Tab-separated table of C-alpha atoms in Angstrom:
chain	number	residue	atom	x	y	z
A	21	MET	CA	-39.281	-54.290	23.208
A	22	PHE	CA	-40.875	-50.885	23.825
A	23	ASN	CA	-42.563	-50.908	20.406
A	24	SER	CA	-44.096	-54.360	20.947
A	25	ARG	CA	-45.494	-53.307	24.351
A	26	PHE	CA	-46.885	-50.131	22.848
A	27	LEU	CA	-48.440	-52.080	19.968
A	28	PHE	CA	-49.958	-54.658	22.340
A	29	LEU	CA	-51.344	-51.929	24.608
A	30	SER	CA	-52.774	-50.032	21.628
A	31	VAL	CA	-54.488	-53.145	20.247
A	32	PHE	CA	-55.811	-54.039	23.711
A	33	LEU	CA	-57.244	-50.543	24.244
A	34	CYS	CA	-58.844	-50.565	20.781
A	35	LEU	CA	-60.489	-53.923	21.472
A	36	LEU	CA	-61.635	-52.768	24.886
A	37	SER	CA	-63.160	-49.600	23.465
A	38	CYS	CA	-64.974	-51.626	20.781
A	39	ILE	CA	-66.453	-53.908	23.433
A	40	ALA	CA	-67.631	-50.940	25.495
A	41	CYS	CA	-69.174	-49.153	22.494
A	42	ALA	CA	-72.888	-49.018	22.068
A	43	GLU	CA	-74.164	-51.188	19.263
A	44	PRO	CA	-77.112	-49.446	17.555
A	45	LEU	CA	-80.277	-51.491	17.176
A	46	ALA	CA	-82.054	-51.668	13.830
A	47	PRO	CA	-85.631	-50.286	13.794
A	48	GLY	CA	-86.986	-53.850	13.662
A	49	ASP	CA	-84.908	-54.787	16.710
A	50	VAL	CA	-86.219	-51.743	18.604
A	51	LYS	CA	-89.781	-52.789	17.752
A	52	ALA	CA	-89.057	-56.347	18.939
A	53	LEU	CA	-87.491	-55.004	22.156
A	54	LEU	CA	-90.581	-52.872	22.824
A	55	GLY	CA	-92.712	-55.987	22.261
A	56	ARG	CA	-90.677	-57.927	24.835
A	57	ILE	CA	-91.007	-55.055	27.312
A	58	ARG	CA	-94.783	-54.945	26.798
A	59	GLU	CA	-95.042	-58.699	27.410
A	60	LYS	CA	-93.147	-58.281	30.687
A	61	ARG	CA	-95.327	-55.337	31.706
A	62	ALA	CA	-98.502	-57.307	30.906
A	63	ALA	CA	-97.335	-60.111	33.196
A	64	ALA	CA	-96.471	-57.635	35.983
A	65	PRO	CA	-98.418	-54.377	35.456
A	66	GLN	CA	-97.299	-52.938	38.792
A	67	VAL	CA	-93.817	-51.513	39.213
A	68	GLN	CA	-92.126	-49.833	42.146
A	69	ALA	CA	-88.647	-48.428	42.459
A	70	ASN	CA	-86.460	-46.185	44.550
A	71	PHE	CA	-85.098	-43.194	42.684
A	72	GLN	CA	-82.433	-40.547	42.944
A	73	GLU	CA	-82.949	-37.371	41.004
A	74	GLU	CA	-80.460	-34.706	40.035
A	75	ASN	CA	-81.835	-31.472	38.593
A	76	THR	CA	-79.289	-29.154	37.048
A	77	MET	CA	-80.463	-25.586	36.647
A	78	ARG	CA	-78.570	-22.791	34.949
A	79	MET	CA	-79.141	-20.318	37.769
A	80	MET	CA	-77.743	-22.610	40.469
A	81	ASN	CA	-74.131	-23.625	40.922
A	82	LYS	CA	-74.906	-27.080	42.289
A	83	PRO	CA	-77.499	-29.591	41.120
A	84	VAL	CA	-80.569	-30.101	43.293
A	85	LEU	CA	-80.577	-33.678	44.601
A	86	SER	CA	-83.631	-35.577	45.772
A	87	SER	CA	-84.617	-39.181	46.308
A	88	GLY	CA	-87.706	-41.183	47.006
A	89	LYS	CA	-89.913	-43.952	45.767
A	90	VAL	CA	-92.213	-44.303	42.768
A	91	TRP	CA	-95.035	-46.774	42.175
A	92	PHE	CA	-96.733	-47.325	38.842
A	93	GLN	CA	-99.695	-49.393	37.716
A	94	ALA	CA	-100.464	-49.659	34.013
A	95	PRO	CA	-101.764	-47.861	32.155
A	96	ASP	CA	-101.583	-44.498	33.949
A	97	LYS	CA	-101.753	-44.672	37.756
A	98	PHE	CA	-98.724	-43.626	39.740
A	99	ARG	CA	-97.521	-42.419	43.116
A	100	ARG	CA	-94.247	-40.564	43.677
A	101	GLU	CA	-92.879	-39.785	47.143
A	102	VAL	CA	-89.953	-37.383	47.395
A	103	LYS	CA	-87.967	-37.299	50.662
A	104	GLY	CA	-85.443	-34.774	51.931
A	105	ASN	CA	-85.509	-30.988	52.299
A	106	SER	CA	-88.465	-30.508	49.942
A	107	PRO	CA	-90.700	-33.533	50.462
A	108	SER	CA	-93.746	-34.027	48.277
A	109	LEU	CA	-96.277	-36.663	47.378
A	110	THR	CA	-97.671	-36.842	43.839
A	111	VAL	CA	-100.529	-39.213	43.051
A	112	SER	CA	-102.461	-39.742	39.821
A	113	ASP	CA	-105.314	-42.040	38.896
A	114	GLY	CA	-105.032	-41.133	35.207
A	115	GLN	CA	-107.806	-38.534	35.417
A	116	GLN	CA	-106.704	-36.397	38.357
A	117	LEU	CA	-103.289	-35.405	39.668
A	118	TRP	CA	-102.726	-34.448	43.298
A	119	ILE	CA	-99.529	-32.963	44.692
A	120	HIS	CA	-99.139	-32.629	48.468
A	121	TYR	CA	-96.365	-30.589	50.080
A	122	PRO	CA	-96.272	-31.651	53.766
A	123	LYS	CA	-93.668	-29.045	54.716
A	124	PHE	CA	-95.992	-26.236	53.575
A	125	GLN	CA	-99.203	-28.049	54.527
A	126	SER	CA	-100.607	-27.423	51.069
A	127	ALA	CA	-101.979	-29.491	48.223
A	128	GLU	CA	-102.764	-28.975	44.546
A	129	ARG	CA	-105.249	-30.817	42.351
A	130	TYR	CA	-105.258	-30.886	38.544
A	131	THR	CA	-107.615	-32.446	36.015
A	132	LEU	CA	-105.872	-34.479	33.316
A	133	GLY	CA	-106.934	-35.370	29.781
A	134	LYS	CA	-107.604	-31.877	28.459
A	135	ARG	CA	-104.500	-31.689	26.252
A	136	SER	CA	-102.831	-29.288	28.651
A	137	PRO	CA	-99.062	-28.917	29.139
A	138	LEU	CA	-99.563	-30.916	32.330
A	139	ASP	CA	-100.763	-33.888	30.253
A	140	ALA	CA	-97.536	-33.696	28.247
A	141	GLY	CA	-95.553	-33.681	31.489
A	142	ILE	CA	-97.361	-36.733	32.832
A	143	ALA	CA	-96.787	-38.505	29.505
A	144	ALA	CA	-93.069	-37.765	29.799
A	145	ILE	CA	-92.913	-39.045	33.388
A	146	THR	CA	-94.739	-42.302	32.655
A	147	ALA	CA	-92.886	-43.007	29.395
A	148	SER	CA	-90.303	-45.254	31.008
A	149	LEU	CA	-92.899	-47.151	32.996
A	150	ASN	CA	-95.653	-47.589	30.418
A	151	LEU	CA	-94.326	-48.046	26.894
A	152	GLU	CA	-97.802	-48.760	25.507
A	153	GLY	CA	-98.293	-46.781	22.292
A	154	VAL	CA	-95.056	-44.890	22.843
A	155	GLU	CA	-94.219	-45.015	19.123
A	156	SER	CA	-97.028	-42.565	18.345
A	157	THR	CA	-95.646	-39.999	20.794
A	158	TYR	CA	-91.879	-40.461	20.437
A	159	ASN	CA	-89.263	-41.198	17.795
A	160	ILE	CA	-87.395	-44.131	19.325
A	161	THR	CA	-83.864	-45.348	18.751
A	162	GLY	CA	-82.069	-48.034	20.697
A	163	SER	CA	-78.666	-49.491	21.326
A	164	ARG	CA	-77.099	-52.420	23.114
A	165	GLU	CA	-74.245	-51.694	25.523
A	166	GLY	CA	-72.824	-55.017	26.639
A	167	ASP	CA	-75.699	-56.812	28.363
A	168	LYS	CA	-77.771	-53.631	28.742
A	169	TYR	CA	-80.197	-51.747	26.509
A	170	VAL	CA	-80.546	-48.012	26.015
A	171	LEU	CA	-83.650	-46.455	24.464
A	172	GLN	CA	-83.641	-42.820	23.327
A	173	LEU	CA	-87.074	-41.210	23.078
A	174	ALA	CA	-87.400	-37.912	21.203
A	175	PRO	CA	-90.846	-36.286	21.336
A	176	ARG	CA	-92.910	-35.948	18.171
A	177	THR	CA	-95.572	-33.481	19.341
A	178	PRO	CA	-94.962	-29.744	19.809
A	179	SER	CA	-96.437	-29.808	23.333
A	180	LEU	CA	-93.949	-32.490	24.410
A	181	LYS	CA	-91.059	-30.778	22.611
A	182	ARG	CA	-91.629	-27.661	24.725
A	183	LEU	CA	-91.273	-29.791	27.843
A	184	LEU	CA	-88.778	-32.454	26.850
A	185	GLN	CA	-85.868	-32.636	24.446
A	186	ARG	CA	-84.859	-36.256	25.020
A	187	PHE	CA	-85.743	-39.090	27.383
A	188	THR	CA	-83.177	-41.870	27.790
A	189	ILE	CA	-84.029	-45.204	29.406
A	190	HIS	CA	-81.260	-47.569	30.560
A	191	MET	CA	-82.383	-51.178	31.109
A	192	ASN	CA	-80.621	-54.335	32.195
A	193	ASP	CA	-80.802	-57.628	30.299
A	194	ALA	CA	-83.980	-58.558	32.227
A	195	LEU	CA	-85.549	-55.355	30.786
A	196	GLN	CA	-85.786	-53.672	34.167
A	197	VAL	CA	-85.269	-49.911	34.163
A	198	GLU	CA	-82.004	-49.063	35.913
A	199	ARG	CA	-81.789	-45.370	35.148
A	200	THR	CA	-83.594	-42.683	33.199
A	201	GLU	CA	-82.348	-39.329	32.013
A	202	MET	CA	-84.612	-36.481	31.008
A	203	LEU	CA	-83.140	-33.563	29.079
A	204	GLN	CA	-85.342	-30.499	28.952
A	205	PRO	CA	-85.108	-27.871	26.196
A	206	ASN	CA	-83.811	-25.254	28.636
A	207	GLY	CA	-80.954	-27.539	29.684
């Protein structure tokens, strides 16, 4: 009796773990998935979402948490509002980047498009929102986890590699971004 229960439980757990496992996508399937995402983005080039961010730094015991809202319009315009203890507003029109810190009553302005490290940072931020031409900048792998998709983007260029080790995009079956994870080289 005990052995049959143990066997049944073992088989059940094995089946359950197989169902929950990520199923890797073939390179052709990843390309097709990117095509479907681009079609959706072309039909609705504007995206907005609430976000929660958790930054883990080696020198701090606890992660720094922030939340806010982000808006994006293809190909490269975005607005990011961060609420909380360190509020900020970041806006870009694709050529200029402005960052406003209301708490300190200060603002910064940067020119984009000069192959600076800042350009690499903006490319990393917009990767999950604008997947146009992403194959030239990132090595991309994908997997299917149940009814969800996961794309792993690993930078190809040295300037991006200094800023970003891996960018993971979690999407639902409707190809809407549910979560992103950015792993930087310094952890």
